Amino acid sequence: MKNYNDYINYSKKIYDIHMSMSVLNWDMETHMPNNGNKFRAQQLSTLAKIAYELETNFKYGKLLERLLKDKTLNKDQKRNISLSNKQFIKKQKYSAEFIQKQSTLISKAFKDWRTAKEKNDFNLFRKSLSEIVNLRKEESYLLGFNENPYDALLDIYEPNLTVNDVDSIFDNVKDYLVPFINKINNSNHIDDSFFYQYYDQKKQWDFGIDLLKQMGYNFDSGRQDISAHPFSTHFSPEDARITTRIDENNLSDMIWSCIHEGGHALYEQGVLSENYGTPLGNSISLGIHESQSRLWENHVGRSLAYWKHNFNKLQTYFPNKLKNVNYKMFYHACNNIKSSLIRTNADELTYHLHVLIRYEIEKELIEGNTNVDDLPSKWNKLYKKYLNIDVPSDSLGVLQDIHWSHGSFGYFPTYTIGSFYAAQFYAQASKEITNIDIKMESGDTNELLAWLRKKIHIHGQRYDAKDLCKMITGEELNFKYFMNYAKDKYSKIYNLK
Ligand code: CO
């Protein structure tokens, strides 16, 4: 391996393996029969080993080192090399022993979590979780950090994000969003009961497909399937897939999961094919990814203009169920703000309090200021404090999310960061696209998609998230955009002074 071309070919090889693993994972969640599991786990583990060997290959490291000094490379080429080198150095820090320990621990923890949740018994998960926490602490020291061990974990999902950043964001949430939510809770009640009737599965599916097509999701470069938990995945920009879940007794589940996952997939379909297999052909971070899904889900998919256009169509699918509903009632119902137990069902405002609670707990666990044994009581106290809600059981409380059983610590904050990026990007798009609301009322989101493509999607990892945000909006991530959006929208919905 000598030159930049060799690097490109090698990098593509690594990427091909990861994308193949994604295909196997997608299949596992959608179509694989029960008994497929045993060998599938083995197949994935074999591919993971091959990828790891390629990623940490000594000669590859030497090549990157040489190319780092190559003055003939252009800006984009330099960016690729610099990011691949960063990745190489990171991977080098993990011993084969650590990787092995991690994979054994995670499969055990996942099983324990599932049983514990089923039986509503936190004790069954306690030991595994405590081992996972220790493993992540070990990892933070292995990767290194400046101030807080949790920084090292945040950096895995959102490069360069620190505890300082997240603390200041959640300080704003506590100071401004929490009182605003309280104000809403003390005002009138919205009736959203029409969502919870019987809605035929096939018709729901068809309506979801209509919405995806309207967004500009390309079904020649993707498809939708059913899975237990909606997700999006991609194998290339030419094949970016999504899944949804249909609850016949709750219409809202399908609608906003389609739009959300569709938003993720539009990002992947918008990355340039010619950059496949290199950092420039990759999305930036989980936060920026989530900004795309949330922008479509909330700023588009929960707006008055959007439902002014789409409600009639929905009504033609369910004329009897929705005969006494109009688009304004529908708009109000899909923006019902109400404290609830389960994060994944939360509205777009209280959602961030769910994330705040997990963030506070995770940070303390990794810093060593909280013990796993105290989690259920800690969890319940925080739900009372921030959401004023009593948690009836650990299954509906501390055991509700899968993330910790997968060892994902440092992941939750990206959900909130993503939403706040979405608000900031959308505010900017509204400035640059004339009459964006009027266009939306006629079902036209083409210009918005083109804007997102040009400003975000086509760049892949050309810029860090923080720099990208500054380039697009003129400033770093700023909470005020989300708060302004929330105040403007919900003061009208709830008639607040
Ligand atoms: Co998402």
Coordinates of C-alpha atoms and ligand atoms in Angstrom, one line a residue:
M1 CA 0.0 0.0 0.0
K2 CA 1.6 3.2 -1.2
N3 CA -0.7 6.0 -2.3
Y4 CA -4.1 7.6 -1.8
N5 CA -5.7 5.2 -4.2
D6 CA -4.6 2.3 -2.1
Y7 CA -6.1 4.0 0.9
I8 CA -9.4 4.4 -0.9
N9 CA -9.6 0.8 -1.9
Y10 CA -8.6 -0.4 1.6
S11 CA -11.1 1.9 3.3
K12 CA -13.9 0.6 1.0
K13 CA -13.0 -2.9 1.9
I14 CA -13.5 -2.1 5.6
Y15 CA -16.8 -0.3 4.8
D16 CA -18.1 -3.2 2.7
I17 CA -17.7 -5.5 5.8
H18 CA -19.6 -3.0 8.0
M19 CA -22.3 -2.6 5.4
S20 CA -22.7 -6.4 5.1
M21 CA -23.0 -6.6 8.9
S22 CA -25.8 -4.0 8.6
V23 CA -27.6 -6.2 6.1
L24 CA -27.4 -9.1 8.5
N25 CA -28.6 -7.0 11.3
W26 CA -31.5 -5.6 9.3
D27 CA -32.5 -9.1 8.3
M28 CA -32.4 -10.2 11.9
E29 CA -34.8 -7.5 12.9
T30 CA -37.2 -7.9 10.0
H31 CA -37.4 -11.3 8.3
M32 CA -35.1 -13.8 10.0
P33 CA -36.9 -17.0 11.4
N34 CA -36.4 -17.6 15.1
N35 CA -33.9 -20.5 14.6
G36 CA -31.7 -18.3 12.5
N37 CA -30.3 -16.6 15.5
K38 CA -27.6 -19.1 16.5
F39 CA -25.6 -19.0 13.3
R40 CA -26.4 -15.3 12.7
A41 CA -24.7 -14.3 15.9
Q42 CA -21.7 -16.4 14.8
Q43 CA -21.7 -14.8 11.3
L44 CA -21.8 -11.3 12.7
S45 CA -19.0 -12.0 15.1
T46 CA -16.8 -13.4 12.3
L47 CA -17.4 -10.3 10.2
A48 CA -16.7 -8.1 13.3
K49 CA -13.4 -9.8 13.8
I50 CA -12.4 -9.4 10.1
A51 CA -13.3 -5.7 10.2
Y52 CA -11.3 -5.2 13.4
E53 CA -8.3 -6.9 11.9
L54 CA -8.5 -4.7 8.8
E55 CA -9.0 -1.6 10.9
T56 CA -6.0 -2.1 13.1
N57 CA -3.7 -3.5 10.5
F58 CA -0.1 -2.3 11.0
K59 CA 0.5 -1.6 7.3
Y60 CA -2.7 0.4 7.1
G61 CA -1.6 2.6 10.0
K62 CA 1.8 3.2 8.3
L63 CA 0.0 4.2 5.1
L64 CA -2.2 6.7 6.9
E65 CA 0.9 8.1 8.7
R66 CA 2.6 8.6 5.4
L67 CA -0.4 10.2 3.7
L68 CA -0.9 12.6 6.6
K69 CA 2.3 14.2 5.5
D70 CA 1.5 14.1 1.7
K71 CA 1.3 17.7 0.5
T72 CA -0.1 16.8 -2.9
L73 CA -3.5 15.9 -1.4
N74 CA -6.5 18.2 -1.7
K75 CA -8.6 19.4 1.2
D76 CA -11.2 16.6 0.9
Q77 CA -8.5 13.9 0.6
K78 CA -6.8 15.4 3.6
R79 CA -10.0 15.3 5.6
N80 CA -10.5 11.6 4.7
I81 CA -7.0 10.7 5.8
S82 CA -7.2 12.7 9.0
L83 CA -10.6 11.1 10.1
S84 CA -9.5 7.6 9.1
N85 CA -6.3 8.1 11.1
K86 CA -8.2 9.3 14.1
Q87 CA -10.4 6.1 13.8
F88 CA -7.3 4.0 13.5
I89 CA -5.7 5.4 16.6
K90 CA -8.9 4.9 18.5
K91 CA -9.3 1.3 17.5
Q92 CA -5.7 0.6 18.4
K93 CA -6.5 1.5 22.0
Y94 CA -8.8 -1.5 22.4
S95 CA -7.2 -4.8 23.2
A96 CA -8.6 -8.0 21.7
E97 CA -9.3 -9.0 25.3
F98 CA -11.4 -5.9 25.9
I99 CA -13.4 -6.5 22.7
Q100 CA -14.0 -10.1 23.7
K101 CA -15.1 -9.2 27.2
Q102 CA -17.4 -6.6 25.8
S103 CA -19.2 -8.8 23.4
T104 CA -19.7 -11.6 26.0
L105 CA -20.9 -9.1 28.6
I106 CA -23.3 -7.4 26.3
S107 CA -25.1 -10.6 25.1
K108 CA -25.4 -11.6 28.8
A109 CA -26.7 -8.2 29.8
F110 CA -29.2 -8.1 27.0
K111 CA -30.7 -11.4 28.1
D112 CA -30.7 -10.4 31.7
W113 CA -32.4 -7.1 30.9
R114 CA -35.1 -8.8 28.9
T115 CA -35.9 -11.2 31.7
A116 CA -35.7 -8.5 34.3
K117 CA -38.1 -6.3 32.3
E118 CA -40.5 -9.2 31.7
K119 CA -40.5 -10.2 35.4
N120 CA -40.4 -6.6 36.6
D121 CA -37.4 -7.4 38.8
F122 CA -34.5 -5.0 38.6
N123 CA -32.4 -7.5 40.7
L124 CA -32.1 -9.8 37.7
F125 CA -30.3 -7.0 35.8
R126 CA -28.3 -5.5 38.6
K127 CA -25.1 -7.5 38.3
S128 CA -24.8 -7.3 34.5
L129 CA -25.5 -3.6 34.6
S130 CA -22.9 -3.0 37.2
E131 CA -20.4 -5.0 35.1
I132 CA -21.3 -2.9 32.0
V133 CA -20.8 0.3 33.9
N134 CA -17.4 -0.9 35.0
L135 CA -16.5 -1.8 31.4
R136 CA -17.5 1.7 30.2
K137 CA -15.5 3.3 33.0
E138 CA -12.5 1.2 31.9
E139 CA -13.2 2.3 28.3
S140 CA -13.2 6.0 29.2
Y141 CA -9.7 5.7 30.7
L142 CA -8.6 3.6 27.8
L143 CA -9.7 6.2 25.3
G144 CA -8.6 9.2 27.4
F145 CA -10.4 12.4 28.3
N146 CA -9.6 15.9 29.4
E147 CA -12.0 16.7 32.2
N148 CA -14.7 14.1 32.7
P149 CA -14.6 10.4 32.0
Y150 CA -18.1 10.7 30.5
D151 CA -16.6 13.0 27.8
A152 CA -14.8 10.0 26.3
L153 CA -18.1 8.2 25.9
L154 CA -20.0 11.2 24.5
D155 CA -17.2 11.5 21.9
I156 CA -18.0 8.0 20.5
Y157 CA -21.5 9.1 19.3
E158 CA -21.0 12.9 19.0
P159 CA -17.4 13.8 18.3
N160 CA -16.1 16.7 20.4
L161 CA -19.2 17.0 22.5
T162 CA -18.4 17.3 26.2
V163 CA -20.1 17.2 29.6
N164 CA -19.7 21.0 29.7
D165 CA -21.7 21.4 26.5
V166 CA -24.4 19.0 27.6
D167 CA -24.6 20.5 31.1
S168 CA -25.2 23.9 29.8
I169 CA -27.8 22.7 27.4
F170 CA -29.7 20.9 30.2
D171 CA -29.3 23.9 32.4
N172 CA -31.3 25.8 29.8
V173 CA -33.9 23.0 29.7
K174 CA -34.3 23.2 33.4
D175 CA -34.5 27.0 33.5
Y176 CA -36.8 27.6 30.6
L177 CA -38.4 24.5 29.2
V178 CA -39.5 23.0 32.5
P179 CA -41.4 26.1 33.7
F180 CA -43.0 26.3 30.2
I181 CA -44.2 22.7 30.4
N182 CA -45.6 23.4 33.8
K183 CA -47.5 26.4 32.4
I184 CA -49.0 24.1 29.7
N185 CA -49.9 21.4 32.2
N186 CA -51.9 24.0 34.2
S187 CA -53.9 25.1 31.1
N188 CA -56.6 23.5 29.1
H189 CA -56.7 19.8 28.1
I190 CA -56.5 18.6 24.5
D191 CA -58.7 15.7 23.4
D192 CA -56.7 13.2 21.4
S193 CA -58.9 10.2 22.0
F194 CA -59.7 9.7 18.3
F195 CA -56.1 8.4 17.8
Y196 CA -57.0 5.5 20.0
Q197 CA -59.6 3.6 18.0
Y198 CA -59.3 0.7 15.6
Y199 CA -57.4 1.7 12.5
D200 CA -56.9 -1.0 9.8
Q201 CA -53.3 -2.1 9.5
K202 CA -53.2 -2.2 5.7
K203 CA -54.7 1.2 5.4
Q204 CA -52.2 2.7 7.9
W205 CA -49.4 1.1 6.0
D206 CA -50.6 2.7 2.7
F207 CA -51.0 6.1 4.2
G208 CA -47.4 5.9 5.7
I209 CA -46.1 5.0 2.2
D210 CA -47.9 8.1 0.8
L211 CA -46.2 10.3 3.4
L212 CA -42.8 8.9 2.6
K213 CA -43.2 9.4 -1.1
Q214 CA -44.3 13.0 -0.5
M215 CA -41.2 13.7 1.6
G216 CA -39.1 12.6 -1.3
Y217 CA -38.0 9.2 0.0
N218 CA -36.8 7.2 -3.0
F219 CA -38.3 3.7 -3.0
D220 CA -35.8 2.6 -5.7
S221 CA -33.1 3.3 -3.2
G222 CA -34.8 1.9 -0.1
R223 CA -37.8 0.0 1.3
Q224 CA -39.9 -0.1 4.4
D225 CA -40.6 -3.2 6.5
I226 CA -42.2 -4.0 9.8
S227 CA -40.1 -4.5 13.0
A228 CA -40.8 -4.5 16.7
H229 CA -39.0 -1.2 17.1
P230 CA -38.8 1.2 14.2
F231 CA -35.3 2.0 12.9
S232 CA -33.4 3.1 9.9
T233 CA -30.3 1.5 8.4
H234 CA -28.3 1.9 5.2
F235 CA -26.0 -0.2 3.1
S236 CA -25.1 2.6 0.7
P237 CA -26.8 5.8 -0.5
E238 CA -28.5 3.6 -3.0
D239 CA -30.1 1.4 -0.4
A240 CA -31.2 3.2 2.8
R241 CA -34.0 1.3 4.5
I242 CA -36.5 2.0 7.2
T243 CA -38.9 0.0 9.4
T244 CA -42.1 0.9 11.1
R245 CA -44.5 -0.5 13.6
I246 CA -48.3 -0.5 13.3
D247 CA -50.6 -0.5 16.3
E248 CA -54.1 -1.0 15.2
N249 CA -55.4 0.8 18.2
N250 CA -53.1 3.8 18.0
L251 CA -52.8 5.7 14.7
S252 CA -50.1 8.1 15.9
D253 CA -47.5 5.4 16.4
M254 CA -47.2 4.6 12.7
I255 CA -47.5 8.1 11.3
W256 CA -44.6 9.8 13.2
S257 CA -42.4 6.8 13.2
C258 CA -42.6 6.7 9.4
I259 CA -41.8 10.4 9.1
H260 CA -39.0 10.1 11.7
E261 CA -37.3 7.2 10.1
G262 CA -37.9 8.7 6.7
G263 CA -36.0 11.7 7.8
H264 CA -33.0 9.6 8.8
A265 CA -33.2 7.7 5.5
L266 CA -33.3 11.0 3.4
Y267 CA -30.0 11.9 5.0
E268 CA -28.4 8.6 4.0
Q269 CA -29.9 8.8 0.4
G270 CA -28.4 12.3 0.1
V271 CA -24.8 11.3 0.9
L272 CA -22.8 11.2 -2.3
S273 CA -22.3 7.8 -3.8
E274 CA -18.9 8.7 -5.2
N275 CA -17.7 9.0 -1.6
Y276 CA -18.9 5.6 -0.6
G277 CA -16.5 3.8 1.7
T278 CA -14.7 6.9 3.0
P279 CA -15.5 9.4 5.8
L280 CA -16.8 11.9 3.3
G281 CA -19.4 9.3 2.4
N282 CA -20.6 8.9 6.0
S283 CA -23.0 10.9 8.2
I284 CA -21.4 13.2 10.8
S285 CA -22.7 12.1 14.1
L286 CA -25.8 10.7 15.9
G287 CA -26.8 14.2 16.8
I288 CA -26.8 15.5 13.3
H289 CA -28.6 12.3 12.2
E290 CA -31.2 12.9 14.7
S291 CA -31.6 16.5 13.7
Q292 CA -32.7 15.2 10.3
S293 CA -35.3 12.8 11.6
R294 CA -36.6 15.3 14.2
L295 CA -36.8 18.1 11.7
W296 CA -39.1 16.1 9.5
E297 CA -41.0 14.5 12.4
N298 CA -41.7 17.7 14.4
H299 CA -41.0 20.9 12.4
V300 CA -42.7 19.4 9.3
G301 CA -44.8 16.5 10.4
R302 CA -46.4 18.2 13.4
S303 CA -47.0 21.5 11.8
L304 CA -50.3 23.1 11.0
A305 CA -49.4 23.6 7.3
Y306 CA -48.5 19.9 6.9
W307 CA -51.8 18.7 8.2
K308 CA -53.7 21.3 6.3
H309 CA -52.5 19.5 3.3
N310 CA -52.4 15.9 4.5
F311 CA -55.5 15.6 6.7
N312 CA -58.0 15.2 3.8
K313 CA -56.0 12.4 2.4
L314 CA -55.9 10.6 5.8
Q315 CA -59.6 11.1 6.1
T316 CA -60.2 9.3 2.8
Y317 CA -58.4 6.3 4.3
F318 CA -60.6 6.4 7.5
P319 CA -63.7 8.3 6.7
N320 CA -65.8 6.9 9.5
K321 CA -63.2 7.1 12.3
L322 CA -62.3 10.7 11.5
K323 CA -65.6 12.1 10.4
N324 CA -65.9 14.4 13.4
V325 CA -62.3 15.6 13.2
N326 CA -60.9 18.5 11.2
Y327 CA -57.3 19.3 10.4
K328 CA -57.0 21.8 13.3
M329 CA -58.3 19.3 15.8
F330 CA -55.9 16.8 14.4
Y331 CA -53.0 19.3 14.6
H332 CA -53.8 20.0 18.3
A333 CA -54.1 16.3 19.1
C334 CA -50.8 15.4 17.6
N335 CA -49.2 18.1 19.7
N336 CA -50.7 17.1 23.0
I337 CA -48.2 17.9 25.8
K338 CA -48.5 15.4 28.7
S339 CA -46.1 13.9 31.2
S340 CA -45.8 10.2 30.6
L341 CA -43.8 7.3 31.8
I342 CA -42.3 6.0 28.6
R343 CA -39.7 8.0 26.7
T344 CA -40.5 6.6 23.2
N345 CA -44.1 7.8 23.5
A346 CA -43.3 11.2 24.9
D347 CA -44.3 14.5 23.1
E348 CA -41.7 16.7 21.7
L349 CA -41.3 18.9 24.8
T350 CA -41.4 16.4 27.8
Y351 CA -39.2 14.1 25.7
H352 CA -36.2 16.1 26.8
L353 CA -36.9 15.6 30.4
H354 CA -36.8 11.9 29.9
V355 CA -33.3 12.3 28.3
L356 CA -32.2 14.7 31.1
I357 CA -33.0 12.0 33.7
R358 CA -31.0 9.4 31.8
Y359 CA -28.1 11.8 31.3
E360 CA -27.9 12.7 35.0
I361 CA -27.9 9.0 36.0
E362 CA -25.4 8.0 33.4
K363 CA -23.0 10.8 34.2
E364 CA -23.1 10.0 37.9
L365 CA -22.6 6.3 37.3
I366 CA -19.5 6.9 35.1
E367 CA -18.1 9.5 37.5
G368 CA -18.6 6.9 40.3
N369 CA -21.1 9.1 42.2
T370 CA -24.0 6.7 42.0
N371 CA -24.3 3.0 42.6
V372 CA -26.2 0.7 40.3
D373 CA -28.0 -0.6 43.4
D374 CA -29.6 2.8 43.9
L375 CA -30.9 3.2 40.3
P376 CA -34.6 2.3 40.8
S377 CA -35.1 4.7 43.6
K378 CA -33.0 7.4 41.9
W379 CA -35.0 6.9 38.7
N380 CA -38.3 7.2 40.5
K381 CA -37.3 10.3 42.4
L382 CA -36.2 12.1 39.2
Y383 CA -39.4 11.2 37.4
K384 CA -41.3 12.8 40.3
K385 CA -39.0 15.8 40.2
Y386 CA -39.0 16.6 36.5
L387 CA -42.2 15.0 35.2
N388 CA -44.3 15.0 38.4
I389 CA -45.2 11.4 37.8
D390 CA -45.2 8.3 40.0
V391 CA -43.4 5.3 38.5
P392 CA -45.6 2.2 39.2
S393 CA -43.0 -0.5 38.4
D394 CA -39.4 -0.9 37.3
S395 CA -40.5 -2.4 34.0
L396 CA -42.2 0.9 33.2
G397 CA -39.3 2.8 34.8
V398 CA -35.6 2.1 35.0
L399 CA -35.9 -1.0 32.8
Q400 CA -37.8 0.5 29.9
D401 CA -35.0 1.3 27.5
I402 CA -32.7 -1.3 25.8
H403 CA -29.7 1.1 25.6
W404 CA -27.9 0.2 28.9
S405 CA -28.1 -3.5 28.2
H406 CA -26.3 -2.8 24.9
G407 CA -23.7 -0.9 26.8
S408 CA -24.7 2.4 25.2
F409 CA -23.6 5.1 27.6
G410 CA -23.3 8.6 26.2
Y411 CA -25.9 8.0 23.6
F412 CA -29.1 9.5 25.0
P413 CA -27.9 13.1 25.0
T414 CA -27.6 12.9 21.2
Y415 CA -31.4 12.7 21.0
T416 CA -31.8 16.1 22.7
I417 CA -28.9 17.7 20.9
G418 CA -30.4 16.4 17.6
S419 CA -33.8 18.1 18.3
F420 CA -32.1 21.4 19.2
Y421 CA -30.0 21.3 16.0
A422 CA -33.2 20.6 14.1
A423 CA -34.9 23.7 15.5
Q424 CA -31.9 25.8 14.6
F425 CA -31.6 24.4 11.1
Y426 CA -35.3 24.8 10.5
A427 CA -35.3 28.4 11.6
Q428 CA -32.5 29.0 9.1
A429 CA -34.3 27.1 6.3
S430 CA -37.4 29.2 7.0
K431 CA -35.3 32.4 6.5
E432 CA -33.8 31.1 3.2
I433 CA -36.8 29.4 1.7
T434 CA -39.5 31.9 0.8
N435 CA -43.0 31.0 2.0
I436 CA -42.0 27.7 3.4
D437 CA -45.4 27.3 5.1
I438 CA -47.4 28.1 2.0
K439 CA -45.3 25.5 0.1
M440 CA -45.9 23.0 2.9
E441 CA -49.7 23.6 2.7
S442 CA -49.6 22.5 -0.9
G443 CA -47.6 19.4 0.1
D444 CA -44.4 20.7 -1.5
T445 CA -41.3 19.9 0.6
N446 CA -39.0 19.7 -2.4
E447 CA -37.2 22.9 -1.7
L448 CA -36.7 22.0 1.9
L449 CA -35.2 18.7 1.0
A450 CA -32.9 20.3 -1.6
W451 CA -31.8 22.8 1.1
L452 CA -31.0 20.0 3.5
R453 CA -29.2 18.1 0.7
K454 CA -27.0 21.1 -0.1
K455 CA -26.3 22.3 3.4
I456 CA -25.9 18.9 5.2
H457 CA -26.3 15.7 3.3
I458 CA -23.9 15.9 0.5
H459 CA -21.0 16.9 2.8
G460 CA -20.8 13.6 4.7
Q461 CA -18.1 14.2 7.3
R462 CA -16.5 17.1 5.5
Y463 CA -17.1 19.3 8.6
D464 CA -17.5 18.6 12.3
A465 CA -21.0 19.0 13.7
K466 CA -20.1 22.2 15.5
D467 CA -18.5 23.8 12.4
L468 CA -21.3 22.7 10.2
C469 CA -23.8 24.3 12.5
K470 CA -21.8 27.6 12.5
M471 CA -21.5 27.5 8.7
I472 CA -25.2 27.0 8.2
T473 CA -26.7 29.2 10.9
G474 CA -23.8 31.6 11.8
E475 CA -23.5 30.3 15.3
E476 CA -22.9 27.3 17.4
L477 CA -25.8 25.2 18.8
N478 CA -28.1 27.5 20.6
F479 CA -31.0 26.4 22.7
K480 CA -33.0 29.6 22.1
Y481 CA -34.1 28.3 18.7
F482 CA -35.8 25.3 20.2
M483 CA -37.3 27.4 23.0
N484 CA -38.6 30.1 20.6
Y485 CA -40.1 27.4 18.4
A486 CA -41.8 25.7 21.4
K487 CA -43.1 29.0 22.8
D488 CA -44.4 30.3 19.5
K489 CA -46.2 27.0 18.7
Y490 CA -47.6 25.9 22.0
S491 CA -48.6 29.4 23.2
K492 CA -51.0 29.4 20.3
I493 CA -52.2 25.8 20.7
Y494 CA -52.8 26.2 24.4
N495 CA -53.8 29.9 24.3
L496 CA -51.1 30.9 26.7
K497 CA -50.4 34.5 27.5
Ligands
CO1 CO -34.0 8.7 15.4

